[in-house]
Short mmCIF file of C-alpha atoms and ligand atoms in Angstrom, two decimals:
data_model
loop_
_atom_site.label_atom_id
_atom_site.label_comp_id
_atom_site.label_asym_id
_atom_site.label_seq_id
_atom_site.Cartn_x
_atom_site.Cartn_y
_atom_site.Cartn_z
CA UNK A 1 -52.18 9.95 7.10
CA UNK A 2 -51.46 7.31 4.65
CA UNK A 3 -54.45 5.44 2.52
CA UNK A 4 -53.89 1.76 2.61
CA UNK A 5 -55.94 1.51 -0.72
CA UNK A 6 -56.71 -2.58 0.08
CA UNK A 7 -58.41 -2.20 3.09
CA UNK A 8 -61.99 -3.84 2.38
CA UNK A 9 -64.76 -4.11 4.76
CA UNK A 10 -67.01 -7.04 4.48
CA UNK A 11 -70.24 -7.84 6.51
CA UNK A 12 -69.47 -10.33 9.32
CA UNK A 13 -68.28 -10.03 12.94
CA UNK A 14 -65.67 -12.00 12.82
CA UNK A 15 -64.48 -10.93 9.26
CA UNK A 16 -64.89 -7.24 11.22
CA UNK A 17 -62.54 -8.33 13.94
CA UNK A 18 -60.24 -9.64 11.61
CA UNK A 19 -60.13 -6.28 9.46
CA UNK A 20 -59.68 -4.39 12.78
CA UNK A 21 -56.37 -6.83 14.12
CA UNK A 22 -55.20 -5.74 10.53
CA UNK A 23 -55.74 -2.39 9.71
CA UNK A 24 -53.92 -1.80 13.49
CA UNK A 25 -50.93 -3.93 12.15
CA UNK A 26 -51.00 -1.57 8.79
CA UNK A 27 -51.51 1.39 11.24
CA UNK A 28 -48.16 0.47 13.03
CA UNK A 29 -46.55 -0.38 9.67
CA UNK A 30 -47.56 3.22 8.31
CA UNK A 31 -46.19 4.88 11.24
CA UNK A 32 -43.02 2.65 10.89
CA UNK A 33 -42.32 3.44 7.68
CA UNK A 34 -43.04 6.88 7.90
CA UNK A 35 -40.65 7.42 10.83
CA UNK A 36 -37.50 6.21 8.36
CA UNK A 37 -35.20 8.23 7.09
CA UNK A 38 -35.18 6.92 3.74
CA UNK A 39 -37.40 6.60 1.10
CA UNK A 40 -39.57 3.73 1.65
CA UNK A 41 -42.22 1.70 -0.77
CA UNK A 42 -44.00 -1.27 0.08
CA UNK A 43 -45.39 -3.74 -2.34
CA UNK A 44 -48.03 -6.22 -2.86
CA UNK A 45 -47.09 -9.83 -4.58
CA UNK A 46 -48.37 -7.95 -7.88
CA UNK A 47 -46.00 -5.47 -7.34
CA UNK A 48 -48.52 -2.75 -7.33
CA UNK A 49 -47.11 -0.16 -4.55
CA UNK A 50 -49.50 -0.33 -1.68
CA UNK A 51 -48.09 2.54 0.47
CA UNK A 52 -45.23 5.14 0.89
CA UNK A 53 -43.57 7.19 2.83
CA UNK A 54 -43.28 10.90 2.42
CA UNK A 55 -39.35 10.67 1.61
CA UNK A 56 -40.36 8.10 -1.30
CA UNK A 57 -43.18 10.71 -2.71
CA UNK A 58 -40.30 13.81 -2.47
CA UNK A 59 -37.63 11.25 -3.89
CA UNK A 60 -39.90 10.17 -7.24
CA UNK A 61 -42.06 13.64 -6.90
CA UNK A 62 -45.30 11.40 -7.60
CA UNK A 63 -47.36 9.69 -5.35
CA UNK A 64 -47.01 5.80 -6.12
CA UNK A 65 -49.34 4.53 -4.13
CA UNK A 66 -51.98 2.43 -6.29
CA UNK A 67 -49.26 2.32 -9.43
CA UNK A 68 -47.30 -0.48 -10.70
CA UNK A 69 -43.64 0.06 -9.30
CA UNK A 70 -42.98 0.05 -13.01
CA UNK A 71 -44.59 3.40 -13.24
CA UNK A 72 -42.87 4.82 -10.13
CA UNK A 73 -39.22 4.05 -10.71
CA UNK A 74 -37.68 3.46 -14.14
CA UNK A 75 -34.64 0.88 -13.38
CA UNK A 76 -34.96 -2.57 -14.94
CA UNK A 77 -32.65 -3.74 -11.53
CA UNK A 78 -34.90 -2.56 -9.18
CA UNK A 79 -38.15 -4.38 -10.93
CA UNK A 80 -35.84 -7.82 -11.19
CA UNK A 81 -35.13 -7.87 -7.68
CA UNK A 82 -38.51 -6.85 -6.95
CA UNK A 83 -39.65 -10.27 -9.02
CA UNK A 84 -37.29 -12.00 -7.38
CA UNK A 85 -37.93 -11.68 -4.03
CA UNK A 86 -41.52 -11.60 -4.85
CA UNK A 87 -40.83 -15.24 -6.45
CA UNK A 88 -37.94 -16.72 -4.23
CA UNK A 89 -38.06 -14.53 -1.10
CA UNK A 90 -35.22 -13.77 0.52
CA UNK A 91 -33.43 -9.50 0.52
CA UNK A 92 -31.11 -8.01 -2.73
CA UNK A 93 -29.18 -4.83 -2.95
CA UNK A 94 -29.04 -3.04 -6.32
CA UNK A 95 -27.80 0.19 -7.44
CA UNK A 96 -30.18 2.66 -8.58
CA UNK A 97 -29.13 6.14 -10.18
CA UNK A 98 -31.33 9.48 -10.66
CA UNK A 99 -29.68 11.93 -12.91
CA UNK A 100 -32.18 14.75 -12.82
CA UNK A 101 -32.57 17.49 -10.74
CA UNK A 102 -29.00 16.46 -9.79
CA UNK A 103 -26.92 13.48 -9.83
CA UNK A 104 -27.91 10.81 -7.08
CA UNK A 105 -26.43 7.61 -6.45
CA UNK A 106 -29.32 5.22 -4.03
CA UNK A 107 -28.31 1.63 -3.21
CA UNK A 108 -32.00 -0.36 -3.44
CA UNK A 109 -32.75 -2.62 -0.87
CA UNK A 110 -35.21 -4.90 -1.77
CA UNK A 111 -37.11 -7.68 0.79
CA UNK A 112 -39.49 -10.01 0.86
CA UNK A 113 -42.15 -9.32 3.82
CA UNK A 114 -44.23 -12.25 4.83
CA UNK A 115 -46.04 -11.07 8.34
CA UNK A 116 -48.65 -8.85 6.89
CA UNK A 117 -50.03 -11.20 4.55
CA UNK A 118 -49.90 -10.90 0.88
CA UNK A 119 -50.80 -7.18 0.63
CA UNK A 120 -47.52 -6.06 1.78
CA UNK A 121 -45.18 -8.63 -0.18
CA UNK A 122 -41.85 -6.84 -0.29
CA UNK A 123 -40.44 -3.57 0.82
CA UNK A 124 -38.40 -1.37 -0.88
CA UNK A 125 -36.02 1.30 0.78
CA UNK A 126 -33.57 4.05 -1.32
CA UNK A 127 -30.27 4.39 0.42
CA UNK A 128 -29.02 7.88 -0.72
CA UNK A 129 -24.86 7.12 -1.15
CA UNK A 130 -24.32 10.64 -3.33
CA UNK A 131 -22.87 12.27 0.08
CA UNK A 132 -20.72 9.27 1.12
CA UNK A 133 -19.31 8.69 -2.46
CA UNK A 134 -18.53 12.12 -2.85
CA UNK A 135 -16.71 11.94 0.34
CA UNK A 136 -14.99 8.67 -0.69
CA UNK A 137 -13.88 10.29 -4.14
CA UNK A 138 -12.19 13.60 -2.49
CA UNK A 139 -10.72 11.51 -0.40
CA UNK A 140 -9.01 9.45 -3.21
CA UNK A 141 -8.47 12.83 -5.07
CA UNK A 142 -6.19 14.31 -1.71
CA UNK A 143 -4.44 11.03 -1.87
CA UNK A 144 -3.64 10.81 -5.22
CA UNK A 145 -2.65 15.14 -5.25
CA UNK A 146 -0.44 14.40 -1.90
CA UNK A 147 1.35 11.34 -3.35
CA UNK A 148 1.80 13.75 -6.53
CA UNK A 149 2.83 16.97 -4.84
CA UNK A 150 5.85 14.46 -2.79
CA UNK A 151 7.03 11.42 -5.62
CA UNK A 152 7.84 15.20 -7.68
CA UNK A 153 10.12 16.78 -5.74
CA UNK A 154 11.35 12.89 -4.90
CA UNK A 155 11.89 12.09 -8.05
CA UNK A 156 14.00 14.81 -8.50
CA UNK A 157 16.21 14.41 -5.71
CA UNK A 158 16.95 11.02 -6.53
CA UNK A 159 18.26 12.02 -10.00
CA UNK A 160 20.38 13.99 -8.58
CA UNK A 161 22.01 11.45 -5.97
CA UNK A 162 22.45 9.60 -8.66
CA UNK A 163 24.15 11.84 -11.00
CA UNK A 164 26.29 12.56 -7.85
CA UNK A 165 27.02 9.28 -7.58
CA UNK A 166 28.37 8.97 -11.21
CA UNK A 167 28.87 11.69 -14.02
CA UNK A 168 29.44 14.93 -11.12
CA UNK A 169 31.10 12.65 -8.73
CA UNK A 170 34.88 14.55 -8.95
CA UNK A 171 33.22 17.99 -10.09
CA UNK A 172 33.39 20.02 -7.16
CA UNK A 173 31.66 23.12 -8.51
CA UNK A 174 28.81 20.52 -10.04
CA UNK A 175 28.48 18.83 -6.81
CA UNK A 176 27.70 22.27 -4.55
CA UNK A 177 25.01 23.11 -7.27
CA UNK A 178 23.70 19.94 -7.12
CA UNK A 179 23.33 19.99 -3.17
CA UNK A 180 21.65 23.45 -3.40
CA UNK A 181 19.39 21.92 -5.54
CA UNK A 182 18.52 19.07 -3.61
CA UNK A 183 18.12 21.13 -0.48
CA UNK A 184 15.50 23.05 -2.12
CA UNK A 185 13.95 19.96 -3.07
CA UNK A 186 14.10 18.49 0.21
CA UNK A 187 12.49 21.89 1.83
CA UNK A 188 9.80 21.38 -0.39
CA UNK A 189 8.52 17.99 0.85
CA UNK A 190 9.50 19.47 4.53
CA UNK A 191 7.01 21.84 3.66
CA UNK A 192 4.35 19.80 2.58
CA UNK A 193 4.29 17.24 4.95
CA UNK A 194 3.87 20.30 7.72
CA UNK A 195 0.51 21.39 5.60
CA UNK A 196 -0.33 18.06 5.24
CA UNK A 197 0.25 17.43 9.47
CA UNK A 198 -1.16 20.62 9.78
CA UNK A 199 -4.59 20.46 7.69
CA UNK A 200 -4.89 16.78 9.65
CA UNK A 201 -4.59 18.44 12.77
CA UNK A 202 -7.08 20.88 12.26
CA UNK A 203 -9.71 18.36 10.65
CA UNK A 204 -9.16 16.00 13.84
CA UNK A 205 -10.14 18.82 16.23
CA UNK A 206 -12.82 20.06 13.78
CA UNK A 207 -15.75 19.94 15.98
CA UNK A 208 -13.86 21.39 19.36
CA UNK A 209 -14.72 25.33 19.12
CA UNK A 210 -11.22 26.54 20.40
CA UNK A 211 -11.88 28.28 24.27
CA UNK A 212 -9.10 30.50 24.45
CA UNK A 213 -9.08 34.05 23.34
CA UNK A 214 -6.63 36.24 20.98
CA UNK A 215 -6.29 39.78 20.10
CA UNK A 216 -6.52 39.63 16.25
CA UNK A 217 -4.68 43.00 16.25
CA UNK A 218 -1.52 41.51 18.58
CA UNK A 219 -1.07 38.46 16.31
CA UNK A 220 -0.74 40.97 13.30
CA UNK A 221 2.28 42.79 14.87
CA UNK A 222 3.65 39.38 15.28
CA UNK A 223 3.29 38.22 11.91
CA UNK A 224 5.00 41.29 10.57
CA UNK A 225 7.60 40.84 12.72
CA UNK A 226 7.97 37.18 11.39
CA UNK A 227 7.82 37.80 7.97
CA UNK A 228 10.40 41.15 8.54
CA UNK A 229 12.96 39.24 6.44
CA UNK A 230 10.93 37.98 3.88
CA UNK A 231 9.08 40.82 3.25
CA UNK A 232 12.22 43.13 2.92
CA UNK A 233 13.79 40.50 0.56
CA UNK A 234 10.83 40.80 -1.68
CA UNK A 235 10.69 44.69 -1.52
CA UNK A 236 7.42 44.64 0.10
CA UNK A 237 6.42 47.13 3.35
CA UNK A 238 3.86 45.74 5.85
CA UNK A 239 1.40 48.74 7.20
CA UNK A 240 -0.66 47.70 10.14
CA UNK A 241 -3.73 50.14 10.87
CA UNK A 242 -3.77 51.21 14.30
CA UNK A 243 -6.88 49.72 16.10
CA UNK A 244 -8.43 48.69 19.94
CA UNK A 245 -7.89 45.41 20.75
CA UNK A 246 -9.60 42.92 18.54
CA UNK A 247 -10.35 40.97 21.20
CA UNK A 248 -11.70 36.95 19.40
CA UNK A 249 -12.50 33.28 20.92
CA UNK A 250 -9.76 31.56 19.52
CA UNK A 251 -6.51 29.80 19.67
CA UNK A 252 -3.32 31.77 18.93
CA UNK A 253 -1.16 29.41 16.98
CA UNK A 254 -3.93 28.78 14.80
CA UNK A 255 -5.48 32.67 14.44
CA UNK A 256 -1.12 33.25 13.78
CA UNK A 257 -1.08 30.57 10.89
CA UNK A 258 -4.51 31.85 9.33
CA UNK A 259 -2.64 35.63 9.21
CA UNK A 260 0.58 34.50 8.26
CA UNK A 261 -0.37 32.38 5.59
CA UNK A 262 -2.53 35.56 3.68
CA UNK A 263 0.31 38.02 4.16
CA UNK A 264 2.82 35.15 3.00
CA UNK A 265 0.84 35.02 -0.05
CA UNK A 266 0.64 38.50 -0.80
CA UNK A 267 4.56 38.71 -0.59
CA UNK A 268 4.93 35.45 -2.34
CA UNK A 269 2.20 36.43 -5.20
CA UNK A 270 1.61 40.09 -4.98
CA UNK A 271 5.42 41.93 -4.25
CA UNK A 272 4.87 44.01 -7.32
CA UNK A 273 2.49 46.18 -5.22
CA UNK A 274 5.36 46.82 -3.35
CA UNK A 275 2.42 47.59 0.25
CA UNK A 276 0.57 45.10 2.10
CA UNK A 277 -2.29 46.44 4.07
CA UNK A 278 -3.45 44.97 7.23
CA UNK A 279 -6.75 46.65 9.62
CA UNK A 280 -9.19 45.28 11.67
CA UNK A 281 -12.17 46.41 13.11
CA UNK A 282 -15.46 45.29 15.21
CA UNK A 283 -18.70 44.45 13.01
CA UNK A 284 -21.36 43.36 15.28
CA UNK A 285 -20.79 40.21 17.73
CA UNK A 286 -17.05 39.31 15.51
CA UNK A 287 -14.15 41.20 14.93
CA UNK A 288 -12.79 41.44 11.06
CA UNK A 289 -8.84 42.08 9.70
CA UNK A 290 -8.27 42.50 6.21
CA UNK A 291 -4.91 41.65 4.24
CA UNK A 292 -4.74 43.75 1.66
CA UNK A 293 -2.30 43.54 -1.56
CA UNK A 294 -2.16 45.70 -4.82
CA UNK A 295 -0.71 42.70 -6.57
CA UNK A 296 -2.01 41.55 -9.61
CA UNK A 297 -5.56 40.24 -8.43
CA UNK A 298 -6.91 37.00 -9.03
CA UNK A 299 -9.05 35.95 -11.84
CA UNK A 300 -13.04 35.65 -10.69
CA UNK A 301 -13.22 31.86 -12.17
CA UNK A 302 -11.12 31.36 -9.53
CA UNK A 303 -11.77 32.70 -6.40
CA UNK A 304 -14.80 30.22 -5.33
CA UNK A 305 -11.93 27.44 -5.57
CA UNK A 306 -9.03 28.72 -3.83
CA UNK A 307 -9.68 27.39 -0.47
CA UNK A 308 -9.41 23.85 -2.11
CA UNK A 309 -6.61 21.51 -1.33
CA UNK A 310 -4.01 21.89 -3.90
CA UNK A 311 -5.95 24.60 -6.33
CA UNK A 312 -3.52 26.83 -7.48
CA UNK A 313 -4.45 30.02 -10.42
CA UNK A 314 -0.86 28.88 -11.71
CA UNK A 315 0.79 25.98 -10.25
CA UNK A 316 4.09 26.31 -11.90
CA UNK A 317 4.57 29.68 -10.07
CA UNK A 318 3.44 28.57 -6.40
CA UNK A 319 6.27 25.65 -6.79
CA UNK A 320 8.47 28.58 -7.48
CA UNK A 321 7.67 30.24 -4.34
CA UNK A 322 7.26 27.52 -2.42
CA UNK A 323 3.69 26.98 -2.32
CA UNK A 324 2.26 23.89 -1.59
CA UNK A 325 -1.37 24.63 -2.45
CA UNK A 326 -2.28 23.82 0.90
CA UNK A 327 -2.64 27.33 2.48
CA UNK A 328 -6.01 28.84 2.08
CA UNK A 329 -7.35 25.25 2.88
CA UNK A 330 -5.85 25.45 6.33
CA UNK A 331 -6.78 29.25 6.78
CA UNK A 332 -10.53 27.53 5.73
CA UNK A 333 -10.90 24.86 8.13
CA UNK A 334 -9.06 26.77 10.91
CA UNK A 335 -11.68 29.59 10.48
CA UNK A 336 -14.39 26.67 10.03
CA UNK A 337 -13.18 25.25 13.47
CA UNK A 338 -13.75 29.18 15.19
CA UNK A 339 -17.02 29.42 13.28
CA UNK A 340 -15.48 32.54 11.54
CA UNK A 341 -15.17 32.81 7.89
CA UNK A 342 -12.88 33.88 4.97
CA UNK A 343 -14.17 36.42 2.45
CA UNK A 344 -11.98 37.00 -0.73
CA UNK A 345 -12.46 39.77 -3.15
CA UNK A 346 -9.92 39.75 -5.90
CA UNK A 347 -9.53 41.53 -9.42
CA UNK A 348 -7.29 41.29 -12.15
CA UNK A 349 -5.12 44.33 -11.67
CA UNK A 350 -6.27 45.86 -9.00
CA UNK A 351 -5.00 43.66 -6.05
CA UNK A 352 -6.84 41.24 -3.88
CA UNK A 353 -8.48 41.29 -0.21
CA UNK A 354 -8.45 38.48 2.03
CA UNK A 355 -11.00 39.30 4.95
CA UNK A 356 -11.25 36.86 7.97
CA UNK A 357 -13.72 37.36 10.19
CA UNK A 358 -13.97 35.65 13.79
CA UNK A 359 -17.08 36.17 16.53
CA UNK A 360 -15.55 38.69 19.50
CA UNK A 361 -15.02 37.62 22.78
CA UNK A 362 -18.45 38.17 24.27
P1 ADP B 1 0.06 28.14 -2.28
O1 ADP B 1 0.82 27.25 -1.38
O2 ADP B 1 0.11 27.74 -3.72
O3 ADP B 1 0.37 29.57 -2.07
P2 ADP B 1 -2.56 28.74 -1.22
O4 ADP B 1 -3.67 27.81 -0.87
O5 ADP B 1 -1.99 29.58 -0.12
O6 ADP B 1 -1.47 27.84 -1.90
O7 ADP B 1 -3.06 29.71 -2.35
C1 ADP B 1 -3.72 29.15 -3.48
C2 ADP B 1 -3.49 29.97 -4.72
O8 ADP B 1 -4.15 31.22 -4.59
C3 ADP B 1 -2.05 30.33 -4.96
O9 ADP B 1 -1.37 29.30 -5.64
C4 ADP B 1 -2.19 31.58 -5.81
O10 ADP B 1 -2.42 31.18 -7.14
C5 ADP B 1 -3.47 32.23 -5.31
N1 ADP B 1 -3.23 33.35 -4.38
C6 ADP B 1 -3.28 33.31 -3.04
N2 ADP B 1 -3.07 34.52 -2.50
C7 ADP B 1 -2.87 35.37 -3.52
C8 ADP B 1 -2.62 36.79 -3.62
N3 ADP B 1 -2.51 37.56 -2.54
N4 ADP B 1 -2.51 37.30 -4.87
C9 ADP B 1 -2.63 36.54 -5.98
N5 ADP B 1 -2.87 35.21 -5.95
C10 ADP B 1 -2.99 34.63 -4.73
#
């Protein structure tokens, strides 16, 4: 329970009756303010704060309650607005910043309260924006990398129409090397607007847990025979562990792009190991499957970040091989969407092992 540090008793009935109609009103104002779900202080015309809630107390780890707001909260903004509505009335919105234990960005609304007299003068309630600003700035971040990844391959292209249209417009043997060119260039957007489709797909159907079910081991025999061609074009064999069925709550398509995009990237990154190795097995209520490489391992700085949009150890060489930098962030929020997970254990020259793991069908 919350001290309201002005409550005074003084001898008569009525000023007794009086007391009681107010320290109810501050009782209901205590609970309010305690039930918010922000940080809440509440002022008296001195600006001494006369009571807050628990949120406020964790937010400045101090109790104010008795101190000057000055004391409390260190922003010059906050303490103007705070004189200003104590002076003219009225509400203002100011930004307030902590920077220690961790960067937090609060908006500050600040009002003038006239029902409860002059003991509770203005209120004061923290808006915590870190979350939404973060959001906001990866947001802007995909944008920007997505506009990137396409005006590059774009660009390109258009230089080339144009040097079609003028210098290589008789040359035969320029032209067909041109046009190979541009395909590949062309691909390469194809490609990236299918992640990009993809990824939104997958992020719009987040919260739906999928309700069919998939053998894990079934959609590995498929993926091998998908990738047949491009695995024997990179010199690479594909060795599937025999197992029982690895029987998961999922949707196929989606448990089929998860798989194909790790063994992809072991041929497309790891074909000097010359073996991929794929096995699943039952741990507990999920199933697991491992794709295994002997490539040349990933870097440990990097492996928290791979599931990122558009982190790539070496970007030059995914371009090469086609890589948009999309594909562990769609194996990610597909696995996210089955409430399964990716684990990645990776080391420079010895290989790296891409474990998914997905609960079984009960
Ligand atoms: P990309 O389209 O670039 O392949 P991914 O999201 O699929 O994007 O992979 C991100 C990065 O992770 C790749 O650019 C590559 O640097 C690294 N990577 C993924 N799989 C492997 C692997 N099996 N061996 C080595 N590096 C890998």
């Amino acid at each position: 329970m919350m001290i309201w540090p002005w409550k005074k008793t003084n001898g008569t009935a009525a000023a007794a009756a009086d007391l009681r109609e107010r320290n109810s009103a501050e009782d209901a104002l205590t609970a309010l303010i305690g039930a918010l779900p922000d940080p809440v202080m509440l002022l008296d015309d001195h600006g001494l704060v006369r009571a807050a809630n628990v949120r406020a107390k964790d937010l400045l780890n101090m109790d104010p309650v008795g101190q000057h707001l000055s004391s409390a909260i260190r922003s010059p903004a906050i303490l103007e607005a705070v004189q200003n509505v104590l002076e003219h009335g009225g509400e203002l919105r100011v930004n307030y910043e902590q920077h220690v234990p961790v960067p937090r960005h609060f908006e500050a609304f600040v009002a003038a309260m006239n029902v409860i007299g002059p003991e509770a003068a203005a209120l004061v309630l923290l808006k915590d924006l870190t979350r939404e600003q973060q959001t906001e700035r990866m947001r802007a971040d995909f944008v920007a990398h997505a506009s990137h990844e396409l005006r590059t391959p774009l660009a390109s292209l258009l230089g080339f129409i144009e040097t079609l249209q003028g210098a290589a417009k008789n040359d035969e043997a320029s032209r067909e090397r041109f046009l190979a060119l541009m395909q590949t260039q062309a691909e390469r957007m194809k490609r990236l607007i299918a992640d990009l489709l993809s990824l939104s797909r997958i992020e719009m159907n987040a919260h739906q847990r999928p309700t069919g079910t998939a053998d894990l081991h079934q959609i590995a025999l498929h993926v091998r025979d998908t990738l047949a061609g491009l695995a024997k074009d990179a010199g690479v064999e594909i060795k599937i562990d025999d197992t029982d069925p690895l029987l998961v709550q999922g949707d196929w398509d989606e448990l089929v792009q998860v798989i194909q995009n790790l063994v992809e990237n072991a041929i497309k990154y790891a074909a000097s190991g010359k073996l991929i190795e794929i096995s699943g097995k039952r741990v507990g209520e999920d199933c697991e499957l491992e794709v295994r490489d002997h490539g040349p391992g990933i870097a440990e700085e990097h492996l928290p970040r791979l599931t990122e949009r558009f982190y790539r150890t070496n970007a030059q060489e995914s371009r090469s091989r086609g890589g948009t930098g999309l594909g562990l962030a769609i194996v990610k929020h597909i696995l996210n969407r089955h409430r399964g997970k990716l684990r990645i254990q990776s080391e420079l020259g010895a290989g790296s092992s891409f474990v998914i793991r997905v609960p079984a069908v009960k």
